[in-house]
Coordinates of C-alpha atoms in Angstrom, one line a residue:
X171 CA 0.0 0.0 0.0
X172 CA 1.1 3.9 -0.7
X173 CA 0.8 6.5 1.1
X174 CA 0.4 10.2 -0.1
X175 CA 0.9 13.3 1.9
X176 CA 0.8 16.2 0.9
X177 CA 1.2 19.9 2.2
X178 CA 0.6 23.0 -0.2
X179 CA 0.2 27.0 1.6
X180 CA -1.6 28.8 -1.4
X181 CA -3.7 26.1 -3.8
X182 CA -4.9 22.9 -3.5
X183 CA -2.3 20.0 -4.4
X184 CA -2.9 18.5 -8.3
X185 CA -4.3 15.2 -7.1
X186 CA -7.6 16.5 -5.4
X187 CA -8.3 19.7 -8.0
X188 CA -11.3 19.5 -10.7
X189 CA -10.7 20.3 -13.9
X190 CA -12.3 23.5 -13.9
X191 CA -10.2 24.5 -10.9
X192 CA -7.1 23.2 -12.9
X193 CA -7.7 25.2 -15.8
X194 CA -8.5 28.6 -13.9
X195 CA -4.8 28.2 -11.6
X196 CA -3.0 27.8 -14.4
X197 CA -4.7 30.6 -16.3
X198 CA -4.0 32.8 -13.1
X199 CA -0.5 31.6 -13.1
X200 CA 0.1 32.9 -16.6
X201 CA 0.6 28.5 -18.3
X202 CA -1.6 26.5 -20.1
X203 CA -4.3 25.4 -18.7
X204 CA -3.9 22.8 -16.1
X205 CA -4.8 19.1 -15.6
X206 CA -5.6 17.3 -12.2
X207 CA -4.0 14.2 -11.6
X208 CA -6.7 12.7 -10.0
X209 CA -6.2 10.4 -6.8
X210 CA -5.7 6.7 -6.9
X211 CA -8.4 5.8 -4.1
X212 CA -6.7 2.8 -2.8
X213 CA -3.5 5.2 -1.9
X214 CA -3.9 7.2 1.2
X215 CA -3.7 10.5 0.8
X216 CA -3.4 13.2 3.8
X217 CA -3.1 16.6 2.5
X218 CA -2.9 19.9 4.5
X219 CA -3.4 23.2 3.4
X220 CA -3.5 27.1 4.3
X221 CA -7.4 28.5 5.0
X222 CA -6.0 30.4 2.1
X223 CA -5.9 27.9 -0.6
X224 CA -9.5 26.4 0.1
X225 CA -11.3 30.1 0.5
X226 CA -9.3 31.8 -2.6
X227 CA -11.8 32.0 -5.3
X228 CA -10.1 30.5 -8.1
X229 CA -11.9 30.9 -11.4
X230 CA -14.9 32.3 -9.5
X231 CA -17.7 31.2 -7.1
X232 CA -19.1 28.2 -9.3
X233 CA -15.4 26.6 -9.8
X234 CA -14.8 27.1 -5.9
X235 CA -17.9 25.5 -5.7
X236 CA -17.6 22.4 -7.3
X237 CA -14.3 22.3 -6.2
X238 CA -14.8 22.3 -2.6
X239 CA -17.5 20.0 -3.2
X240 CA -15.4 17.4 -4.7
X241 CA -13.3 17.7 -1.7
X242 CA -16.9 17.3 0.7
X243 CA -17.8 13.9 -1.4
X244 CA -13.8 12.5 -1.0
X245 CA -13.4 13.1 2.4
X246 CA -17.1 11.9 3.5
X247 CA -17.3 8.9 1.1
X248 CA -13.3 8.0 0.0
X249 CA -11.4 8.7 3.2
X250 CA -9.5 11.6 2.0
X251 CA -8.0 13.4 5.1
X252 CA -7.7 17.1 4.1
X253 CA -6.6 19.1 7.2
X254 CA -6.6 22.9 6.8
X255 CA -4.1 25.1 9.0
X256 CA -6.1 28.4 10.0
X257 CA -4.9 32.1 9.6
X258 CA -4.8 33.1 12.6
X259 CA -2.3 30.2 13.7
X260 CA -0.2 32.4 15.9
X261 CA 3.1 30.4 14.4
X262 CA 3.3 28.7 11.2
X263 CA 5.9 25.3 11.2
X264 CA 6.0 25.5 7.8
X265 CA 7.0 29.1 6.1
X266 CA 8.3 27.2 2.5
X267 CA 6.6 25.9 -0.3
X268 CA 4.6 23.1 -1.0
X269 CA 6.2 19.5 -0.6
X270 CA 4.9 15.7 -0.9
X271 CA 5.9 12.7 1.1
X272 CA 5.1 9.1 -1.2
X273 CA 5.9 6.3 1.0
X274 CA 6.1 3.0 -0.8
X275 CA 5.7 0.4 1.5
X276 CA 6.8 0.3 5.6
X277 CA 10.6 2.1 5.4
X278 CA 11.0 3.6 1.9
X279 CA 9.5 7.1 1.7
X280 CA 10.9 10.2 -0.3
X281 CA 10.3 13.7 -0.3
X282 CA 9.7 16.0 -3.3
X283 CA 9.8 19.8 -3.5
X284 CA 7.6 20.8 -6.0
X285 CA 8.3 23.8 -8.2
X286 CA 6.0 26.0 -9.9
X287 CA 7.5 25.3 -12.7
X288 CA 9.5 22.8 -13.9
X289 CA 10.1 18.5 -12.4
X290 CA 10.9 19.9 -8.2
X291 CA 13.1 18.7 -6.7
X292 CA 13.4 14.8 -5.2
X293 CA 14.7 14.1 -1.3
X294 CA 15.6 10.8 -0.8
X295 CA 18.7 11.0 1.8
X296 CA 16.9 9.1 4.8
X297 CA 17.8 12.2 7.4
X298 CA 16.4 14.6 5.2
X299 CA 12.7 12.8 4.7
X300 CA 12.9 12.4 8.4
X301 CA 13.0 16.2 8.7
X302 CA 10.0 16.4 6.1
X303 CA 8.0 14.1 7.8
X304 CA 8.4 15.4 10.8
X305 CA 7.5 19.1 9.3
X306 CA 4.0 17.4 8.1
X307 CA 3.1 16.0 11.7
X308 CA 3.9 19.6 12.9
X309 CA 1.7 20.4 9.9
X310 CA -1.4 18.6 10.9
X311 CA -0.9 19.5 14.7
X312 CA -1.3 23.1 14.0
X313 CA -4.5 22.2 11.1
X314 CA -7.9 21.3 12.2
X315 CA -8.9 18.3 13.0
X316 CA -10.2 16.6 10.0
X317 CA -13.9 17.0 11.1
X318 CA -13.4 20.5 12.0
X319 CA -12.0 20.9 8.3
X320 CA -14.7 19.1 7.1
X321 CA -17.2 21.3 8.5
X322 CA -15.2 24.8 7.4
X323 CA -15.4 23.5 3.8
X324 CA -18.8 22.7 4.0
X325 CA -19.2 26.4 5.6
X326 CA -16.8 28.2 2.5
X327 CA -19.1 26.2 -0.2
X328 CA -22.5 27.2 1.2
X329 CA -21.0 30.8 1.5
X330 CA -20.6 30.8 -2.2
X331 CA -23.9 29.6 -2.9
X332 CA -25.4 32.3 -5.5
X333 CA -28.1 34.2 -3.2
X334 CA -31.3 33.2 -3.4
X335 CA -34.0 34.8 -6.3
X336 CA -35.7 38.1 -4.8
X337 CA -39.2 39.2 -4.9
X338 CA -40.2 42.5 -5.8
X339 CA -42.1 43.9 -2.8
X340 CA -45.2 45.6 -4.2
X341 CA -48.5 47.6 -3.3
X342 CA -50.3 44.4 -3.7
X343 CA -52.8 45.8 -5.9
X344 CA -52.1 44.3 -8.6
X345 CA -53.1 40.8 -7.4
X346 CA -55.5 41.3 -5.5
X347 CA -53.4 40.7 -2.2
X348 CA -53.4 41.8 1.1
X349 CA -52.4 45.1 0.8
X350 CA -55.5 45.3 -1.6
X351 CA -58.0 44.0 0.8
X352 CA -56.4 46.0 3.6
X353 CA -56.8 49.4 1.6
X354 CA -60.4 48.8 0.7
X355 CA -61.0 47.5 4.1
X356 CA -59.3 51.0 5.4
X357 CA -62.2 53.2 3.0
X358 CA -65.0 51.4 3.7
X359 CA -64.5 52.3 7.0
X360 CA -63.0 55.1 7.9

């Protein structure tokens, strides 16, 4: 069995974005338009993440949206663990850029620095993934619990929700409605 885990500050790592969401960060980022990865559901994947990266409205409301929602349905129904570190964590453990740990089995894991552009950078000298993992338990000690995530997504996605269709508020005179009754109710006597 693998294992994927993943920490990204400012967007949400390739393997859990929509296409939509692809498309719009790398049209923000000045490339082609991008391509999720997808996630191989019978890998675990733990991924934290800044508040910034899941309440950044990338390609708009609707993209955000489905995106968040895609994250909902994985982590309710696929056992994604998304973990989101709050802004107003008073300090940071991790001040660089995103990186991913991909364990293949019980003692081989390797760290890769990802670049924003170009292959990263791969880590395999057994010290130095030691340091990594140990940045990504720091990681998810200062993030939410997973529930707690769960529910502040849920919160971000029903925030983006278009507002609901409003009424014109009328005389009521033209249908006949309350207003109406009241009025002629109101002359007849006076």
């Amino acid at each position: 069995m693998s294992a994927l885990r993943e920490f990204h500050p400012g967007a949400l790592p390739t393997t859990v974005q929509t296409h939509a969401y692809a498309t719009a960060l790398g049209r923000a980022r000045g490339r082609a338009p991008g391509q999720s990865t997808g996630w191989n559901s019978t890998a675990s994947l733990r991924v934290v993440v800044n508040e910034a990266a899941v309440r950044a409205r990338v390609g708009g409301a609707e993209v955000m949206r489905e995106q968040l929602g895609r994250l909902i349905g994985s982590m309710r129904a696929s056992g994604l663990c998304l973990q989101v570190v709050p802004a107003d964590v008073a300090e940071h453990p991790c001040p660089m850029g995103p990186f991913r740990l991909l364990s293949l089995g019980p003692v081989y894991t390797v760290a890769h620095l990802v670049s924003p552009c170009g292959d990263g950078q791969l880590v395999s000298a057994p010290q130095e993934v030691r340091a990594f993992c140990d940045l990504f338990e720091d990681l998810r000690g200062a993030a939410l619990p997973v529930g707690d995530s769960l529910d502040l997504l849920v919160h971000i996605a029903e925030s983006l929700r278009p507002p609901a269709e409003r009424k014109a508020i009328t005389s009521g005179e033209e249908a006949g409605g309350v207003l109406a009754t009241l009025s002629a109710h109101r002359v007849a006597h006076p």
